[in-house]
Amino acid sequence: MNSRIADSRAAGAPGRWVQVGLGLLLPVTVIAVWQVLAEWGYLSELMFPAPTVIAGSFADLAASGDLWTNFRISAVRAISGFLLGGGMGLAFGVLVGLFRQSEKLLDPTIQMIRMIPSLAVVPLFILWFGIGEESKVLLIAKAAFFPLYINSFIGIRHVDNKLFEVSRVLGFNRFKQIVRLVIPAAIPNILLGVRLSLGLAWLGLVVAELIASTSGIGYMISDARQFADTPVVFVGIFVFAVAGLVSDTAVRLLERRIVRWKDTYSG
């Protein structure tokens, strides 16, 4: 029965290359129209340089090594902030989700902190930690903390209470409940939180590097803006967009592998 359902899904689903083509259709069309309008003079060269000009700037930056050096620095910051903030978000989400007392003690304060915009705490972080790596990583961590915290909390609270009753009958201690019951049942929500946290980590990176930095893709964008080098600004924007897409795709592939057991609607 399951094999028939899988076969029918496979028969009705488009092939991998068809899916890739559909995903590329819109951006390729936009770039083509953009190029035509730029060549015909309908777009300002300062505001919207032609895609070929932007590609030339990308090639120059890649050949000089500046692009890869700045991207490596930005990637280390984003990953470090995500691991710090996301890891703490997961830990606090599990803690608050499992214990009602922890929810009453911690959740109101965490929700208040969540409402504070990142831009509002930038001056404070600079005063506390300077303009070094600590302030940047902590800004990224702040952004990455809350999606994983909220989704971990929601995932745990949506676990069927009957499963907890069964675990008590089986004699599971609290650690076994977390490892064998809570985390597997909450993993779809946790992975959603990972995707959202990764996206906000890249956004937090932009904020950190645009305001106080001497390296990274955000600094490259800020430096190009001062000299009205719009193609380099677009190169930085596209690098951020591609990096975010790649990281999100990696988590989605991981999600497919981990939660293969979950029968969901695929469209």
Coordinates of C-alpha atoms in Angstrom, one line a residue:
M1 CA 0.0 0.0 0.0
N2 CA 2.8 2.4 1.0
S3 CA 4.7 1.6 -2.2
R4 CA 1.6 2.3 -4.3
I5 CA 1.2 5.7 -2.7
A6 CA 4.9 6.4 -3.2
D7 CA 4.7 5.4 -6.8
S8 CA 1.6 7.6 -7.4
R9 CA 3.4 10.5 -5.8
A10 CA 6.5 9.9 -7.9
A11 CA 4.4 9.7 -11.1
G12 CA 2.5 12.9 -10.4
A13 CA 5.5 14.9 -9.1
P14 CA 7.7 16.8 -11.6
G15 CA 11.3 15.6 -12.1
R16 CA 14.2 17.2 -10.3
W17 CA 15.4 19.2 -13.4
V18 CA 11.9 20.4 -14.0
Q19 CA 11.8 21.7 -10.4
V20 CA 15.1 23.4 -10.8
G21 CA 13.9 25.0 -14.1
L22 CA 10.8 26.2 -12.4
G23 CA 12.8 27.7 -9.6
L24 CA 15.1 29.5 -12.0
L25 CA 12.3 30.8 -14.3
L26 CA 11.4 33.9 -12.3
P27 CA 14.9 35.1 -11.5
V28 CA 16.2 34.5 -15.0
T29 CA 13.2 36.4 -16.4
V30 CA 13.8 39.3 -14.1
I31 CA 17.5 39.5 -14.9
A32 CA 16.8 39.3 -18.6
V33 CA 14.2 42.1 -18.5
W34 CA 16.5 44.1 -16.2
Q35 CA 19.3 43.7 -18.8
V36 CA 17.1 44.8 -21.7
L37 CA 15.8 47.9 -19.9
A38 CA 19.3 48.9 -18.8
E39 CA 20.6 48.6 -22.4
W40 CA 17.7 50.7 -23.7
G41 CA 18.4 53.4 -21.2
Y42 CA 15.3 53.1 -19.2
L43 CA 17.2 52.5 -15.9
S44 CA 19.7 54.7 -14.2
E45 CA 23.3 53.4 -14.4
L46 CA 23.8 54.7 -10.8
M47 CA 20.7 53.2 -9.3
F48 CA 20.3 50.0 -11.4
P49 CA 23.5 49.0 -13.3
A50 CA 23.1 46.3 -15.9
P51 CA 23.4 42.7 -14.7
T52 CA 26.5 42.3 -17.0
V53 CA 28.2 45.2 -15.2
I54 CA 27.4 43.6 -11.8
A55 CA 28.7 40.3 -13.1
G56 CA 31.9 42.1 -14.1
S57 CA 32.3 43.6 -10.6
F58 CA 31.8 40.1 -9.2
A59 CA 34.5 38.7 -11.4
D60 CA 36.9 41.4 -10.5
L61 CA 36.3 41.0 -6.8
A62 CA 36.6 37.2 -7.1
A63 CA 39.8 37.4 -9.1
S64 CA 41.4 39.8 -6.6
G65 CA 40.4 37.6 -3.6
D66 CA 38.6 40.4 -1.8
L67 CA 35.2 38.7 -2.2
W68 CA 36.2 35.3 -0.8
T69 CA 38.2 36.9 2.1
N70 CA 35.2 39.0 3.2
F71 CA 32.7 36.2 2.6
R72 CA 34.8 33.8 4.8
I73 CA 34.9 36.4 7.6
S74 CA 31.1 36.9 7.3
A75 CA 30.3 33.2 7.2
V76 CA 32.4 32.6 10.4
R77 CA 30.5 35.3 12.1
A78 CA 27.1 34.1 11.0
I79 CA 27.8 30.5 11.9
S80 CA 29.3 31.4 15.3
G81 CA 26.3 33.6 16.1
F82 CA 23.8 31.0 15.0
L83 CA 25.5 28.3 17.0
L84 CA 25.6 30.4 20.1
G85 CA 22.1 32.0 19.8
G86 CA 20.4 29.0 18.3
G87 CA 21.9 26.6 20.8
M88 CA 20.8 28.7 23.7
G89 CA 17.4 29.1 22.1
L90 CA 17.0 25.4 21.9
A91 CA 18.1 24.8 25.5
F92 CA 15.8 27.5 26.9
G93 CA 12.9 26.3 24.7
V94 CA 13.3 22.7 26.0
L95 CA 13.6 24.0 29.6
V96 CA 10.5 26.3 29.4
G97 CA 8.5 23.7 27.4
L98 CA 9.1 20.9 29.9
F99 CA 8.5 22.8 33.1
R100 CA 5.6 25.1 33.9
Q101 CA 7.6 26.8 36.6
S102 CA 10.4 27.7 34.2
E103 CA 7.8 29.1 31.8
K104 CA 6.4 31.4 34.5
L105 CA 9.9 32.4 35.6
L106 CA 11.7 32.9 32.2
D107 CA 9.2 33.4 29.4
P108 CA 7.9 36.9 30.2
T109 CA 11.4 38.3 30.4
I110 CA 12.4 36.5 27.2
Q111 CA 9.4 37.9 25.4
M112 CA 10.2 41.4 26.5
I113 CA 13.7 41.1 25.2
R114 CA 12.4 39.7 21.9
M115 CA 10.5 42.9 21.3
I116 CA 13.6 45.0 21.5
P117 CA 14.8 45.8 17.9
S118 CA 18.4 44.8 17.2
L119 CA 19.2 48.3 16.0
A120 CA 18.3 49.6 19.5
V121 CA 20.9 47.5 21.3
V122 CA 23.7 48.1 18.8
P123 CA 25.0 51.2 20.7
L124 CA 24.8 49.3 23.9
F125 CA 26.7 46.3 22.6
I126 CA 29.4 48.6 21.1
L127 CA 29.8 50.3 24.5
W128 CA 30.0 46.9 26.3
F129 CA 32.1 44.9 23.9
G130 CA 33.6 47.4 21.5
I131 CA 33.6 47.0 17.7
G132 CA 35.4 43.7 17.7
E133 CA 34.1 40.3 16.9
E134 CA 32.3 39.9 20.3
S135 CA 29.6 42.5 19.6
K136 CA 29.0 41.2 16.1
V137 CA 28.6 37.6 17.1
L138 CA 26.3 38.6 20.0
L139 CA 24.1 40.7 17.8
I140 CA 23.7 37.7 15.4
A141 CA 23.1 35.4 18.4
K142 CA 20.3 37.7 19.7
A143 CA 18.6 37.4 16.3
A144 CA 19.0 33.7 16.1
F145 CA 17.9 32.9 19.6
F146 CA 14.2 33.6 19.4
P147 CA 13.0 31.4 16.5
L148 CA 14.5 28.3 17.9
Y149 CA 13.3 29.2 21.4
I150 CA 9.7 29.7 20.3
N151 CA 9.5 26.7 18.0
S152 CA 11.2 24.4 20.5
F153 CA 8.7 25.5 23.1
I154 CA 5.7 25.1 20.8
G155 CA 7.0 21.7 19.6
I156 CA 7.2 20.3 23.1
R157 CA 3.9 21.6 24.2
H158 CA 2.3 20.0 21.1
V159 CA 3.6 16.6 22.1
D160 CA 0.6 14.3 22.8
N161 CA 0.2 14.0 26.6
K162 CA -0.6 10.3 26.2
L163 CA 3.0 9.7 25.1
F164 CA 4.2 11.1 28.4
E165 CA 1.9 8.7 30.3
V166 CA 3.2 5.8 28.3
S167 CA 6.8 6.9 29.1
R168 CA 6.0 7.0 32.8
V169 CA 4.5 3.5 32.6
L170 CA 7.7 2.3 30.9
G171 CA 9.8 3.8 33.7
F172 CA 11.5 6.5 31.7
N173 CA 13.4 9.1 33.7
R174 CA 13.4 12.7 32.7
F175 CA 16.5 12.3 30.5
K176 CA 15.0 9.4 28.6
Q177 CA 11.8 11.3 28.1
I178 CA 13.7 14.2 26.5
V179 CA 15.9 12.0 24.3
R180 CA 13.4 9.3 23.2
L181 CA 10.1 11.2 23.3
V182 CA 10.3 15.0 23.4
I183 CA 13.0 15.7 20.9
P184 CA 11.8 13.2 18.2
A185 CA 8.2 14.5 18.6
A186 CA 9.2 18.1 18.5
I187 CA 11.8 17.8 15.7
P188 CA 9.6 19.2 12.9
N189 CA 9.1 22.4 14.9
I190 CA 12.8 22.5 15.9
L191 CA 13.9 22.2 12.3
L192 CA 11.5 25.0 11.4
G193 CA 13.2 27.1 14.1
V194 CA 16.6 26.2 12.7
R195 CA 15.5 27.5 9.3
L196 CA 14.2 30.8 10.7
S197 CA 17.2 31.2 13.0
L198 CA 19.6 30.8 10.1
G199 CA 17.7 33.4 8.1
L200 CA 17.8 35.9 11.0
A201 CA 21.5 35.1 11.6
W202 CA 22.3 36.4 8.1
L203 CA 20.0 39.4 8.7
G204 CA 21.7 40.1 12.0
L205 CA 25.1 39.8 10.3
V206 CA 24.1 42.6 7.8
V207 CA 23.1 44.9 10.7
A208 CA 26.4 44.1 12.6
E209 CA 28.7 44.6 9.6
L210 CA 27.0 47.7 8.2
I211 CA 27.2 49.6 11.5
A212 CA 30.7 48.8 12.9
S213 CA 33.0 46.7 10.9
T214 CA 36.3 46.8 8.9
S215 CA 35.8 43.5 7.1
G216 CA 33.1 41.2 5.8
I217 CA 30.5 41.5 3.0
G218 CA 28.5 44.1 5.0
Y219 CA 31.5 46.2 5.3
M220 CA 32.2 45.8 1.6
I221 CA 28.7 47.0 0.8
S222 CA 29.0 50.0 3.2
D223 CA 32.4 50.9 1.7
A224 CA 31.0 50.7 -1.8
R225 CA 28.1 52.9 -0.9
Q226 CA 30.4 55.7 0.2
F227 CA 32.0 55.7 -3.2
A228 CA 28.7 55.3 -5.1
D229 CA 30.0 51.9 -6.4
T230 CA 26.5 50.5 -7.0
P231 CA 27.6 47.3 -8.8
V232 CA 29.6 46.2 -5.7
V233 CA 26.6 46.9 -3.5
F234 CA 24.5 44.6 -5.7
V235 CA 27.3 41.9 -5.6
G236 CA 27.2 42.0 -1.8
I237 CA 23.4 41.8 -1.8
F238 CA 23.4 38.8 -4.1
V239 CA 26.1 37.1 -2.0
F240 CA 23.9 37.4 1.1
A241 CA 20.9 36.1 -0.9
V242 CA 22.7 33.1 -2.2
A243 CA 24.3 32.3 1.1
G244 CA 20.9 32.4 2.8
L245 CA 19.3 30.2 0.1
V246 CA 22.1 27.6 0.3
S247 CA 21.9 27.4 4.1
D248 CA 18.1 27.1 4.0
T249 CA 18.2 24.4 1.3
A250 CA 20.7 22.5 3.4
V251 CA 18.3 22.5 6.4
R252 CA 15.4 21.5 4.2
L253 CA 17.4 18.5 2.9
L254 CA 18.2 17.6 6.4
E255 CA 14.6 17.9 7.4
R256 CA 13.6 15.5 4.6
R257 CA 16.1 12.9 5.8
I258 CA 15.2 13.2 9.5
V259 CA 11.4 13.4 9.3
R260 CA 10.8 10.9 6.4
W261 CA 8.3 9.1 8.6
K262 CA 6.0 12.1 8.6
D263 CA 3.3 11.9 6.0
T264 CA 2.6 15.5 4.8
Y265 CA 0.9 17.2 1.9
S266 CA 3.5 17.9 -0.8
G267 CA 1.3 20.0 -3.2

